[in-house]
């Protein structure tokens, strides 16, 4: 059993991009997106020097952050499916697409190496549950909006498309976090997280996406992790150090890569940042005695690339 610090955000409508197209969206808000919002909230509260100081500490691994996952607050939590089990789970109920989110109970079964019985599973709102969990599902609805937009200068109209997610009553997004150094003030971190909840997170915040009128809820979570394990699955995006990549070359791994890109904040001049590939949430790697990731300079700004490791029992 391991204890985790968690924060629940009562966002009910948000856009988290996964490509250049606004129409593409993910129910998960990735760890690097959250980190960027956290740093700007810290600067807004405590000034530029304090923000730079926090960034320097984070570069050294002082703060560990997960991505944000949909939850029915206080009832049901979702997690990324450990990728070694995606093929088996994707055949559940005759469904061809991969299942990327599972309930906490199913997640704990998977990381402890227990076999899943398809007859004891249910699939609701893109999440896989155990049938004995009842009917308190996390209501996750994907919405696509289409409209024509008129250019004020040329007077031509172009189609505008955006995908986003809406969470049901009592639902929100959940973050895991750990302090690896006493140099990071928990009080200041909590204040910045509260401001971030008010300012908003994700894309299209100027039109009301990704913010909450209610303060975030700080809590604890106990996870049933295996006591001894050679492997971990990550709850965050992961950009490994070069020595970690070399160490994995002769070991069993299970992963997917995603591309991350974007733009610098207008407050530091804007402009596109470098595109990089990162290991997505749920990827499996051997546990190493290293930092398990790093911060990546993508052109004057840093992208968060530390893994948030959860031990997993896996036989290749």
PDB file of C-alpha atoms in Angstrom:
ATOM      1  CA  UNK A   1       0.000   0.000   0.000  1.00  0.00           C
ATOM      2  CA  UNK A   2       1.300   3.447  -0.894  1.00  0.00           C
ATOM      3  CA  UNK A   3      -0.083   6.872  -0.044  1.00  0.00           C
ATOM      4  CA  UNK A   4      -0.441   9.572  -2.693  1.00  0.00           C
ATOM      5  CA  UNK A   5      -1.203  13.275  -2.455  1.00  0.00           C
ATOM      6  CA  UNK A   6      -4.061  14.099  -4.820  1.00  0.00           C
ATOM      7  CA  UNK A   7      -5.985  17.198  -5.890  1.00  0.00           C
ATOM      8  CA  UNK A   8      -9.473  17.136  -7.423  1.00  0.00           C
ATOM      9  CA  UNK A   9     -10.440  19.973  -9.765  1.00  0.00           C
ATOM     10  CA  UNK A  10     -14.118  20.528 -10.435  1.00  0.00           C
ATOM     11  CA  UNK A  11     -13.643  21.290 -14.127  1.00  0.00           C
ATOM     12  CA  UNK A  12     -16.722  20.180 -16.038  1.00  0.00           C
ATOM     13  CA  UNK A  13     -15.840  21.437 -19.536  1.00  0.00           C
ATOM     14  CA  UNK A  14     -12.303  21.458 -20.912  1.00  0.00           C
ATOM     15  CA  UNK A  15     -10.224  21.131 -24.060  1.00  0.00           C
ATOM     16  CA  UNK A  16      -6.958  19.199 -23.977  1.00  0.00           C
ATOM     17  CA  UNK A  17      -5.316  19.106 -27.391  1.00  0.00           C
ATOM     18  CA  UNK A  18      -3.454  16.132 -28.827  1.00  0.00           C
ATOM     19  CA  UNK A  19      -2.502  17.487 -32.275  1.00  0.00           C
ATOM     20  CA  UNK A  20      -2.484  20.632 -34.419  1.00  0.00           C
ATOM     21  CA  UNK A  21      -6.250  20.328 -34.905  1.00  0.00           C
ATOM     22  CA  UNK A  22      -8.655  21.824 -32.372  1.00  0.00           C
ATOM     23  CA  UNK A  23     -11.039  19.024 -33.251  1.00  0.00           C
ATOM     24  CA  UNK A  24      -8.746  16.449 -31.636  1.00  0.00           C
ATOM     25  CA  UNK A  25      -9.112  16.255 -27.865  1.00  0.00           C
ATOM     26  CA  UNK A  26      -8.211  13.969 -24.981  1.00  0.00           C
ATOM     27  CA  UNK A  27     -10.057  13.272 -21.704  1.00  0.00           C
ATOM     28  CA  UNK A  28      -6.637  13.471 -19.999  1.00  0.00           C
ATOM     29  CA  UNK A  29      -4.867  16.781 -19.365  1.00  0.00           C
ATOM     30  CA  UNK A  30      -1.175  15.931 -19.662  1.00  0.00           C
ATOM     31  CA  UNK A  31       1.404  16.622 -16.970  1.00  0.00           C
ATOM     32  CA  UNK A  32       3.401  19.084 -19.106  1.00  0.00           C
ATOM     33  CA  UNK A  33       0.271  21.203 -19.674  1.00  0.00           C
ATOM     34  CA  UNK A  34      -0.420  21.319 -15.944  1.00  0.00           C
ATOM     35  CA  UNK A  35       3.186  22.213 -15.127  1.00  0.00           C
ATOM     36  CA  UNK A  36       3.136  25.195 -17.479  1.00  0.00           C
ATOM     37  CA  UNK A  37      -0.036  26.506 -15.866  1.00  0.00           C
ATOM     38  CA  UNK A  38       1.411  25.947 -12.388  1.00  0.00           C
ATOM     39  CA  UNK A  39       4.548  28.000 -13.112  1.00  0.00           C
ATOM     40  CA  UNK A  40       2.544  30.945 -14.481  1.00  0.00           C
ATOM     41  CA  UNK A  41       0.209  30.857 -11.471  1.00  0.00           C
ATOM     42  CA  UNK A  42       3.262  30.837  -9.193  1.00  0.00           C
ATOM     43  CA  UNK A  43       4.686  33.884 -11.004  1.00  0.00           C
ATOM     44  CA  UNK A  44       1.361  35.700 -10.763  1.00  0.00           C
ATOM     45  CA  UNK A  45       1.239  35.146  -6.997  1.00  0.00           C
ATOM     46  CA  UNK A  46       4.866  35.485  -5.938  1.00  0.00           C
ATOM     47  CA  UNK A  47       6.660  37.274  -8.764  1.00  0.00           C
ATOM     48  CA  UNK A  48       9.052  36.366 -11.546  1.00  0.00           C
ATOM     49  CA  UNK A  49      12.056  35.639  -9.296  1.00  0.00           C
ATOM     50  CA  UNK A  50      10.080  33.177  -7.174  1.00  0.00           C
ATOM     51  CA  UNK A  51       8.740  31.528 -10.327  1.00  0.00           C
ATOM     52  CA  UNK A  52      12.261  31.112 -11.740  1.00  0.00           C
ATOM     53  CA  UNK A  53      13.443  29.702  -8.407  1.00  0.00           C
ATOM     54  CA  UNK A  54      10.657  27.109  -8.439  1.00  0.00           C
ATOM     55  CA  UNK A  55      11.506  26.194 -12.024  1.00  0.00           C
ATOM     56  CA  UNK A  56      15.158  25.659 -11.109  1.00  0.00           C
ATOM     57  CA  UNK A  57      14.129  23.351  -8.265  1.00  0.00           C
ATOM     58  CA  UNK A  58      11.807  21.427 -10.571  1.00  0.00           C
ATOM     59  CA  UNK A  59      14.611  20.991 -13.123  1.00  0.00           C
ATOM     60  CA  UNK A  60      16.464  19.167 -10.318  1.00  0.00           C
ATOM     61  CA  UNK A  61      13.439  16.916  -9.717  1.00  0.00           C
ATOM     62  CA  UNK A  62      12.000  18.564  -6.609  1.00  0.00           C
ATOM     63  CA  UNK A  63       8.365  18.116  -7.692  1.00  0.00           C
ATOM     64  CA  UNK A  64       6.722  15.046  -9.179  1.00  0.00           C
ATOM     65  CA  UNK A  65       3.412  15.530 -11.026  1.00  0.00           C
ATOM     66  CA  UNK A  66       0.995  13.186 -12.772  1.00  0.00           C
ATOM     67  CA  UNK A  67      -1.340  13.943 -15.646  1.00  0.00           C
ATOM     68  CA  UNK A  68      -4.960  14.741 -14.735  1.00  0.00           C
ATOM     69  CA  UNK A  69      -7.607  11.999 -14.973  1.00  0.00           C
ATOM     70  CA  UNK A  70     -11.424  12.106 -14.846  1.00  0.00           C
ATOM     71  CA  UNK A  71     -12.971  11.058 -11.533  1.00  0.00           C
ATOM     72  CA  UNK A  72     -16.299  11.041  -9.796  1.00  0.00           C
ATOM     73  CA  UNK A  73     -15.008  12.913  -6.782  1.00  0.00           C
ATOM     74  CA  UNK A  74     -14.963  10.775  -3.640  1.00  0.00           C
ATOM     75  CA  UNK A  75     -16.500   7.784  -5.424  1.00  0.00           C
ATOM     76  CA  UNK A  76     -14.670   6.515  -8.528  1.00  0.00           C
ATOM     77  CA  UNK A  77     -11.213   7.292  -9.910  1.00  0.00           C
ATOM     78  CA  UNK A  78      -9.848   6.444 -13.361  1.00  0.00           C
ATOM     79  CA  UNK A  79      -6.276   5.560 -14.308  1.00  0.00           C
ATOM     80  CA  UNK A  80      -4.364   4.944 -17.544  1.00  0.00           C
ATOM     81  CA  UNK A  81      -4.382   1.314 -18.652  1.00  0.00           C
ATOM     82  CA  UNK A  82      -0.897  -0.206 -18.257  1.00  0.00           C
ATOM     83  CA  UNK A  83       0.086  -0.690 -21.876  1.00  0.00           C
ATOM     84  CA  UNK A  84       1.073  -4.353 -21.582  1.00  0.00           C
ATOM     85  CA  UNK A  85      -2.633  -5.188 -21.207  1.00  0.00           C
ATOM     86  CA  UNK A  86      -4.052  -3.003 -24.001  1.00  0.00           C
ATOM     87  CA  UNK A  87      -4.320  -5.815 -26.572  1.00  0.00           C
ATOM     88  CA  UNK A  88      -6.231  -8.070 -24.219  1.00  0.00           C
ATOM     89  CA  UNK A  89      -8.546  -5.323 -22.978  1.00  0.00           C
ATOM     90  CA  UNK A  90      -9.222  -3.936 -26.452  1.00  0.00           C
ATOM     91  CA  UNK A  91     -11.062  -7.145 -27.366  1.00  0.00           C
ATOM     92  CA  UNK A  92     -13.523  -6.750 -24.478  1.00  0.00           C
ATOM     93  CA  UNK A  93     -17.121  -6.890 -25.600  1.00  0.00           C
ATOM     94  CA  UNK A  94     -16.126  -7.102 -29.241  1.00  0.00           C
ATOM     95  CA  UNK A  95     -14.803  -3.515 -29.194  1.00  0.00           C
ATOM     96  CA  UNK A  96     -11.945  -2.890 -31.614  1.00  0.00           C
ATOM     97  CA  UNK A  97     -10.590   0.355 -30.214  1.00  0.00           C
ATOM     98  CA  UNK A  98      -8.110   0.486 -27.380  1.00  0.00           C
ATOM     99  CA  UNK A  99      -9.311   1.204 -23.850  1.00  0.00           C
ATOM    100  CA  UNK A 100      -6.997   3.822 -22.344  1.00  0.00           C
ATOM    101  CA  UNK A 101      -8.839   4.439 -19.054  1.00  0.00           C
ATOM    102  CA  UNK A 102      -9.800   1.931 -16.361  1.00  0.00           C
ATOM    103  CA  UNK A 103     -11.297   2.280 -12.911  1.00  0.00           C
ATOM    104  CA  UNK A 104      -9.091   2.230  -9.837  1.00  0.00           C
ATOM    105  CA  UNK A 105     -10.160  -1.308  -8.968  1.00  0.00           C
ATOM    106  CA  UNK A 106      -9.269  -2.634 -12.436  1.00  0.00           C
ATOM    107  CA  UNK A 107      -6.005  -0.654 -12.371  1.00  0.00           C
ATOM    108  CA  UNK A 108      -4.968  -2.230  -9.056  1.00  0.00           C
ATOM    109  CA  UNK A 109      -5.741  -5.684 -10.443  1.00  0.00           C
ATOM    110  CA  UNK A 110      -3.569  -5.030 -13.491  1.00  0.00           C
ATOM    111  CA  UNK A 111      -0.547  -3.581 -11.679  1.00  0.00           C
ATOM    112  CA  UNK A 112      -0.582  -6.561  -9.295  1.00  0.00           C
ATOM    113  CA  UNK A 113      -0.529  -9.036 -12.177  1.00  0.00           C
ATOM    114  CA  UNK A 114      -4.035 -10.430 -11.672  1.00  0.00           C
ATOM    115  CA  UNK A 115      -5.930 -11.853 -14.610  1.00  0.00           C
ATOM    116  CA  UNK A 116      -9.095 -10.048 -15.689  1.00  0.00           C
ATOM    117  CA  UNK A 117     -12.245 -12.001 -16.468  1.00  0.00           C
ATOM    118  CA  UNK A 118     -14.029 -10.295 -19.421  1.00  0.00           C
ATOM    119  CA  UNK A 119     -17.346 -11.560 -18.043  1.00  0.00           C
ATOM    120  CA  UNK A 120     -16.783  -9.479 -14.912  1.00  0.00           C
ATOM    121  CA  UNK A 121     -16.074  -6.219 -16.750  1.00  0.00           C
ATOM    122  CA  UNK A 122     -18.241  -3.365 -18.003  1.00  0.00           C
ATOM    123  CA  UNK A 123     -17.486  -0.526 -20.379  1.00  0.00           C
ATOM    124  CA  UNK A 124     -19.100   2.891 -19.821  1.00  0.00           C
ATOM    125  CA  UNK A 125     -18.129   6.354 -21.109  1.00  0.00           C
ATOM    126  CA  UNK A 126     -14.814   5.001 -22.508  1.00  0.00           C
ATOM    127  CA  UNK A 127     -13.768   3.562 -19.117  1.00  0.00           C
ATOM    128  CA  UNK A 128     -13.469  -0.120 -18.151  1.00  0.00           C
ATOM    129  CA  UNK A 129     -15.012  -1.079 -14.789  1.00  0.00           C
ATOM    130  CA  UNK A 130     -15.463  -4.181 -12.694  1.00  0.00           C
ATOM    131  CA  UNK A 131     -19.153  -5.163 -12.545  1.00  0.00           C
ATOM    132  CA  UNK A 132     -19.151  -5.269  -8.741  1.00  0.00           C
ATOM    133  CA  UNK A 133     -18.314  -1.556  -8.542  1.00  0.00           C
ATOM    134  CA  UNK A 134     -21.976  -0.600  -8.910  1.00  0.00           C
ATOM    135  CA  UNK A 135     -23.251   2.098 -11.242  1.00  0.00           C
ATOM    136  CA  UNK A 136     -21.311   5.142 -10.040  1.00  0.00           C
ATOM    137  CA  UNK A 137     -19.592   5.734 -13.361  1.00  0.00           C
ATOM    138  CA  UNK A 138     -17.512   8.753 -14.323  1.00  0.00           C
ATOM    139  CA  UNK A 139     -19.649  10.491 -16.931  1.00  0.00           C
ATOM    140  CA  UNK A 140     -17.267  11.575 -19.700  1.00  0.00           C
ATOM    141  CA  UNK A 141     -18.898  13.006 -22.824  1.00  0.00           C
ATOM    142  CA  UNK A 142     -16.978  14.064 -25.916  1.00  0.00           C
ATOM    143  CA  UNK A 143     -18.469  17.007 -27.796  1.00  0.00           C
ATOM    144  CA  UNK A 144     -17.608  18.415 -31.224  1.00  0.00           C
ATOM    145  CA  UNK A 145     -18.625  21.951 -32.171  1.00  0.00           C
ATOM    146  CA  UNK A 146     -18.848  23.164 -35.770  1.00  0.00           C
ATOM    147  CA  UNK A 147     -19.439  26.688 -36.996  1.00  0.00           C
ATOM    148  CA  UNK A 148     -18.467  29.093 -39.765  1.00  0.00           C
ATOM    149  CA  UNK A 149     -16.180  31.952 -38.831  1.00  0.00           C
ATOM    150  CA  UNK A 150     -16.029  35.160 -40.830  1.00  0.00           C
ATOM    151  CA  UNK A 151     -12.667  36.871 -41.240  1.00  0.00           C
ATOM    152  CA  UNK A 152     -13.130  40.593 -40.448  1.00  0.00           C
ATOM    153  CA  UNK A 153     -10.438  41.665 -42.924  1.00  0.00           C
ATOM    154  CA  UNK A 154     -11.095  39.470 -45.959  1.00  0.00           C
ATOM    155  CA  UNK A 155     -14.785  38.798 -45.217  1.00  0.00           C
ATOM    156  CA  UNK A 156     -14.281  35.166 -46.212  1.00  0.00           C
ATOM    157  CA  UNK A 157     -15.813  32.447 -44.057  1.00  0.00           C
ATOM    158  CA  UNK A 158     -13.960  29.348 -42.935  1.00  0.00           C
ATOM    159  CA  UNK A 159     -15.184  26.299 -40.983  1.00  0.00           C
ATOM    160  CA  UNK A 160     -14.197  26.202 -37.312  1.00  0.00           C
ATOM    161  CA  UNK A 161     -14.199  22.886 -35.471  1.00  0.00           C
ATOM    162  CA  UNK A 162     -13.336  22.066 -31.875  1.00  0.00           C
ATOM    163  CA  UNK A 163     -13.542  18.936 -29.754  1.00  0.00           C
ATOM    164  CA  UNK A 164     -13.827  19.071 -25.976  1.00  0.00           C
ATOM    165  CA  UNK A 165     -14.990  17.029 -23.004  1.00  0.00           C
ATOM    166  CA  UNK A 166     -17.847  17.563 -20.573  1.00  0.00           C
ATOM    167  CA  UNK A 167     -17.910  15.783 -17.200  1.00  0.00           C
ATOM    168  CA  UNK A 168     -21.141  14.908 -15.420  1.00  0.00           C
ATOM    169  CA  UNK A 169     -22.448  16.113 -12.069  1.00  0.00           C
ATOM    170  CA  UNK A 170     -20.049  15.413  -9.209  1.00  0.00           C
ATOM    171  CA  UNK A 171     -17.124  14.706 -11.556  1.00  0.00           C
ATOM    172  CA  UNK A 172     -13.796  16.435 -12.039  1.00  0.00           C
ATOM    173  CA  UNK A 173     -10.125  15.883 -12.829  1.00  0.00           C
ATOM    174  CA  UNK A 174      -7.552  14.366 -10.450  1.00  0.00           C
ATOM    175  CA  UNK A 175      -3.848  15.199 -10.076  1.00  0.00           C
ATOM    176  CA  UNK A 176      -1.222  13.198  -8.121  1.00  0.00           C
ATOM    177  CA  UNK A 177       1.794  15.057  -6.757  1.00  0.00           C
ATOM    178  CA  UNK A 178       4.884  14.394  -4.620  1.00  0.00           C
ATOM    179  CA  UNK A 179       7.507  16.660  -3.070  1.00  0.00           C
ATOM    180  CA  UNK A 180      11.008  15.241  -3.456  1.00  0.00           C
ATOM    181  CA  UNK A 181      12.639  18.177  -1.691  1.00  0.00           C
ATOM    182  CA  UNK A 182      11.755  20.310   1.313  1.00  0.00           C
ATOM    183  CA  UNK A 183      12.859  23.347  -0.731  1.00  0.00           C
ATOM    184  CA  UNK A 184       9.406  23.471  -2.322  1.00  0.00           C
ATOM    185  CA  UNK A 185       6.860  25.175  -0.083  1.00  0.00           C
ATOM    186  CA  UNK A 186       3.700  23.094   0.165  1.00  0.00           C
ATOM    187  CA  UNK A 187       1.746  26.187   1.216  1.00  0.00           C
ATOM    188  CA  UNK A 188       2.847  28.169  -1.844  1.00  0.00           C
ATOM    189  CA  UNK A 189       2.257  25.178  -4.101  1.00  0.00           C
ATOM    190  CA  UNK A 190      -1.308  24.816  -2.779  1.00  0.00           C
ATOM    191  CA  UNK A 191      -1.992  28.525  -3.303  1.00  0.00           C
ATOM    192  CA  UNK A 192      -0.716  28.352  -6.899  1.00  0.00           C
ATOM    193  CA  UNK A 193      -2.901  25.301  -7.557  1.00  0.00           C
ATOM    194  CA  UNK A 194      -5.964  27.189  -6.279  1.00  0.00           C
ATOM    195  CA  UNK A 195      -5.199  30.144  -8.533  1.00  0.00           C
ATOM    196  CA  UNK A 196      -4.658  27.794 -11.471  1.00  0.00           C
ATOM    197  CA  UNK A 197      -8.120  26.330 -10.875  1.00  0.00           C
ATOM    198  CA  UNK A 198      -9.605  29.832 -11.117  1.00  0.00           C
ATOM    199  CA  UNK A 199      -7.535  30.931 -14.126  1.00  0.00           C
ATOM    200  CA  UNK A 200      -8.188  27.741 -16.049  1.00  0.00           C
ATOM    201  CA  UNK A 201      -6.234  24.882 -17.571  1.00  0.00           C
ATOM    202  CA  UNK A 202      -6.028  23.500 -21.090  1.00  0.00           C
ATOM    203  CA  UNK A 203      -7.049  25.182 -24.324  1.00  0.00           C
ATOM    204  CA  UNK A 204      -9.705  27.761 -25.206  1.00  0.00           C
ATOM    205  CA  UNK A 205      -9.848  29.242 -21.703  1.00  0.00           C
ATOM    206  CA  UNK A 206     -10.927  32.631 -23.100  1.00  0.00           C
ATOM    207  CA  UNK A 207     -14.281  31.112 -24.065  1.00  0.00           C
ATOM    208  CA  UNK A 208     -14.889  29.475 -20.680  1.00  0.00           C
ATOM    209  CA  UNK A 209     -13.135  26.113 -20.918  1.00  0.00           C
ATOM    210  CA  UNK A 210     -11.042  24.505 -18.174  1.00  0.00           C
ATOM    211  CA  UNK A 211     -11.791  26.648 -15.129  1.00  0.00           C
ATOM    212  CA  UNK A 212     -13.766  26.116 -11.930  1.00  0.00           C
ATOM    213  CA  UNK A 213     -15.898  28.346  -9.733  1.00  0.00           C
ATOM    214  CA  UNK A 214     -15.167  25.998  -6.811  1.00  0.00           C
ATOM    215  CA  UNK A 215     -11.798  25.560  -5.069  1.00  0.00           C
ATOM    216  CA  UNK A 216      -9.813  22.360  -5.666  1.00  0.00           C
ATOM    217  CA  UNK A 217     -10.009  19.578  -3.089  1.00  0.00           C
ATOM    218  CA  UNK A 218      -6.729  18.357  -1.551  1.00  0.00           C
ATOM    219  CA  UNK A 219      -6.835  14.775  -0.346  1.00  0.00           C
ATOM    220  CA  UNK A 220      -4.938  11.485   0.083  1.00  0.00           C
ATOM    221  CA  UNK A 221      -5.258   8.223  -1.823  1.00  0.00           C
ATOM    222  CA  UNK A 222      -4.037   4.750  -0.849  1.00  0.00           C
ATOM    223  CA  UNK A 223      -3.092   2.541  -3.799  1.00  0.00           C
ATOM    224  CA  UNK A 224      -2.502  -1.195  -3.624  1.00  0.00           C
ATOM    225  CA  UNK A 225       0.869  -1.337  -5.354  1.00  0.00           C
ATOM    226  CA  UNK A 226       3.010  -4.513  -5.447  1.00  0.00           C
ATOM    227  CA  UNK A 227       5.654  -4.475  -2.707  1.00  0.00           C
ATOM    228  CA  UNK A 228       8.508  -5.731  -4.857  1.00  0.00           C
ATOM    229  CA  UNK A 229       8.662  -5.097  -8.576  1.00  0.00           C
ATOM    230  CA  UNK A 230      11.256  -4.593 -11.295  1.00  0.00           C
ATOM    231  CA  UNK A 231       8.952  -2.409 -13.407  1.00  0.00           C
ATOM    232  CA  UNK A 232       6.879   0.748 -13.196  1.00  0.00           C
ATOM    233  CA  UNK A 233       4.051   2.332 -15.147  1.00  0.00           C
ATOM    234  CA  UNK A 234       3.892   6.102 -15.395  1.00  0.00           C
ATOM    235  CA  UNK A 235       0.932   8.368 -14.597  1.00  0.00           C
ATOM    236  CA  UNK A 236       2.606  11.252 -16.433  1.00  0.00           C
ATOM    237  CA  UNK A 237       4.259  11.853 -19.775  1.00  0.00           C
ATOM    238  CA  UNK A 238       7.873  10.676 -19.690  1.00  0.00           C
ATOM    239  CA  UNK A 239      11.004  12.015 -21.409  1.00  0.00           C
ATOM    240  CA  UNK A 240      13.894   9.766 -20.304  1.00  0.00           C
ATOM    241  CA  UNK A 241      17.519  10.726 -19.850  1.00  0.00           C
ATOM    242  CA  UNK A 242      19.973   9.305 -22.409  1.00  0.00           C
ATOM    243  CA  UNK A 243      21.408   6.900 -19.816  1.00  0.00           C
ATOM    244  CA  UNK A 244      17.912   5.650 -19.071  1.00  0.00           C
ATOM    245  CA  UNK A 245      17.309   4.951 -22.757  1.00  0.00           C
ATOM    246  CA  UNK A 246      20.556   2.965 -22.889  1.00  0.00           C
ATOM    247  CA  UNK A 247      19.572   0.979 -19.799  1.00  0.00           C
ATOM    248  CA  UNK A 248      16.213   0.085 -21.385  1.00  0.00           C
ATOM    249  CA  UNK A 249      17.764  -1.109 -24.659  1.00  0.00           C
ATOM    250  CA  UNK A 250      18.265  -4.683 -23.441  1.00  0.00           C
ATOM    251  CA  UNK A 251      15.212  -4.829 -21.171  1.00  0.00           C
ATOM    252  CA  UNK A 252      11.518  -5.510 -21.713  1.00  0.00           C
ATOM    253  CA  UNK A 253       9.426  -2.367 -22.213  1.00  0.00           C
ATOM    254  CA  UNK A 254       5.892  -1.576 -23.364  1.00  0.00           C
ATOM    255  CA  UNK A 255       5.185   1.951 -24.562  1.00  0.00           C
ATOM    256  CA  UNK A 256       3.562   4.353 -26.975  1.00  0.00           C
ATOM    257  CA  UNK A 257       5.031   7.639 -28.194  1.00  0.00           C
ATOM    258  CA  UNK A 258       3.081  10.848 -28.608  1.00  0.00           C
ATOM    259  CA  UNK A 259       4.218  14.125 -30.128  1.00  0.00           C
ATOM    260  CA  UNK A 260       4.088  17.302 -28.057  1.00  0.00           C
ATOM    261  CA  UNK A 261       4.288  20.762 -29.584  1.00  0.00           C
ATOM    262  CA  UNK A 262       2.775  24.177 -29.055  1.00  0.00           C
ATOM    263  CA  UNK A 263       3.607  27.841 -28.526  1.00  0.00           C
ATOM    264  CA  UNK A 264       5.340  29.926 -25.907  1.00  0.00           C
ATOM    265  CA  UNK A 265       3.121  32.122 -23.773  1.00  0.00           C
ATOM    266  CA  UNK A 266       2.506  35.589 -25.198  1.00  0.00           C
ATOM    267  CA  UNK A 267       4.024  37.046 -21.986  1.00  0.00           C
ATOM    268  CA  UNK A 268       7.448  35.824 -23.129  1.00  0.00           C
ATOM    269  CA  UNK A 269       7.072  36.723 -26.776  1.00  0.00           C
ATOM    270  CA  UNK A 270       5.028  33.841 -28.183  1.00  0.00           C
ATOM    271  CA  UNK A 271       6.338  31.708 -31.028  1.00  0.00           C
ATOM    272  CA  UNK A 272       6.295  27.980 -31.675  1.00  0.00           C
ATOM    273  CA  UNK A 273       8.376  25.672 -29.490  1.00  0.00           C
ATOM    274  CA  UNK A 274      10.267  22.610 -30.697  1.00  0.00           C
ATOM    275  CA  UNK A 275       8.320  19.417 -31.240  1.00  0.00           C
ATOM    276  CA  UNK A 276       9.397  16.424 -29.176  1.00  0.00           C
ATOM    277  CA  UNK A 277       8.178  12.870 -28.667  1.00  0.00           C
ATOM    278  CA  UNK A 278       7.385  11.570 -25.210  1.00  0.00           C
ATOM    279  CA  UNK A 279       6.240   8.267 -23.751  1.00  0.00           C
ATOM    280  CA  UNK A 280       2.539   8.431 -23.003  1.00  0.00           C
ATOM    281  CA  UNK A 281       0.825   7.617 -19.714  1.00  0.00           C
ATOM    282  CA  UNK A 282       0.599   3.885 -18.969  1.00  0.00           C
ATOM    283  CA  UNK A 283       3.952   3.013 -20.581  1.00  0.00           C
ATOM    284  CA  UNK A 284       5.973   0.296 -18.797  1.00  0.00           C
ATOM    285  CA  UNK A 285       9.713   0.408 -18.049  1.00  0.00           C
ATOM    286  CA  UNK A 286      12.202  -1.238 -15.668  1.00  0.00           C
ATOM    287  CA  UNK A 287      12.753   0.638 -12.415  1.00  0.00           C
ATOM    288  CA  UNK A 288      16.121   2.400 -12.359  1.00  0.00           C
ATOM    289  CA  UNK A 289      17.986   4.242  -9.650  1.00  0.00           C
ATOM    290  CA  UNK A 290      17.787   7.503 -11.607  1.00  0.00           C
ATOM    291  CA  UNK A 291      15.551  10.560 -11.746  1.00  0.00           C
ATOM    292  CA  UNK A 292      13.263   8.779 -14.269  1.00  0.00           C
ATOM    293  CA  UNK A 293      13.023  11.662 -16.677  1.00  0.00           C
ATOM    294  CA  UNK A 294      13.964  15.303 -16.946  1.00  0.00           C
ATOM    295  CA  UNK A 295      12.810  18.778 -17.893  1.00  0.00           C
ATOM    296  CA  UNK A 296      13.264  19.440 -21.615  1.00  0.00           C
ATOM    297  CA  UNK A 297      14.260  22.829 -23.055  1.00  0.00           C
ATOM    298  CA  UNK A 298      12.084  23.179 -26.175  1.00  0.00           C
ATOM    299  CA  UNK A 299      13.152  26.699 -27.150  1.00  0.00           C
ATOM    300  CA  UNK A 300      13.390  29.068 -24.213  1.00  0.00           C
ATOM    301  CA  UNK A 301      10.821  27.206 -22.108  1.00  0.00           C
ATOM    302  CA  UNK A 302      10.793  23.852 -20.340  1.00  0.00           C
ATOM    303  CA  UNK A 303       8.487  20.930 -20.946  1.00  0.00           C
ATOM    304  CA  UNK A 304       7.850  18.655 -17.960  1.00  0.00           C
ATOM    305  CA  UNK A 305       9.168  15.143 -18.663  1.00  0.00           C
ATOM    306  CA  UNK A 306       9.536  13.377 -15.309  1.00  0.00           C
ATOM    307  CA  UNK A 307       7.758  10.042 -14.926  1.00  0.00           C
ATOM    308  CA  UNK A 308       5.283   9.593 -12.083  1.00  0.00           C
ATOM    309  CA  UNK A 309       6.110   5.943 -11.311  1.00  0.00           C
ATOM    310  CA  UNK A 310       3.687   3.310 -10.012  1.00  0.00           C
ATOM    311  CA  UNK A 311       5.150  -0.136  -9.417  1.00  0.00           C
ATOM    312  CA  UNK A 312       3.715  -2.877 -11.595  1.00  0.00           C
ATOM    313  CA  UNK A 313       4.121  -6.648 -11.612  1.00  0.00           C
ATOM    314  CA  UNK A 314       4.796  -7.728 -15.182  1.00  0.00           C
ATOM    315  CA  UNK A 315       6.036 -10.922 -16.813  1.00  0.00           C
ATOM    316  CA  UNK A 316       7.250 -10.246 -20.339  1.00  0.00           C
TER     317      UNK A 316
END
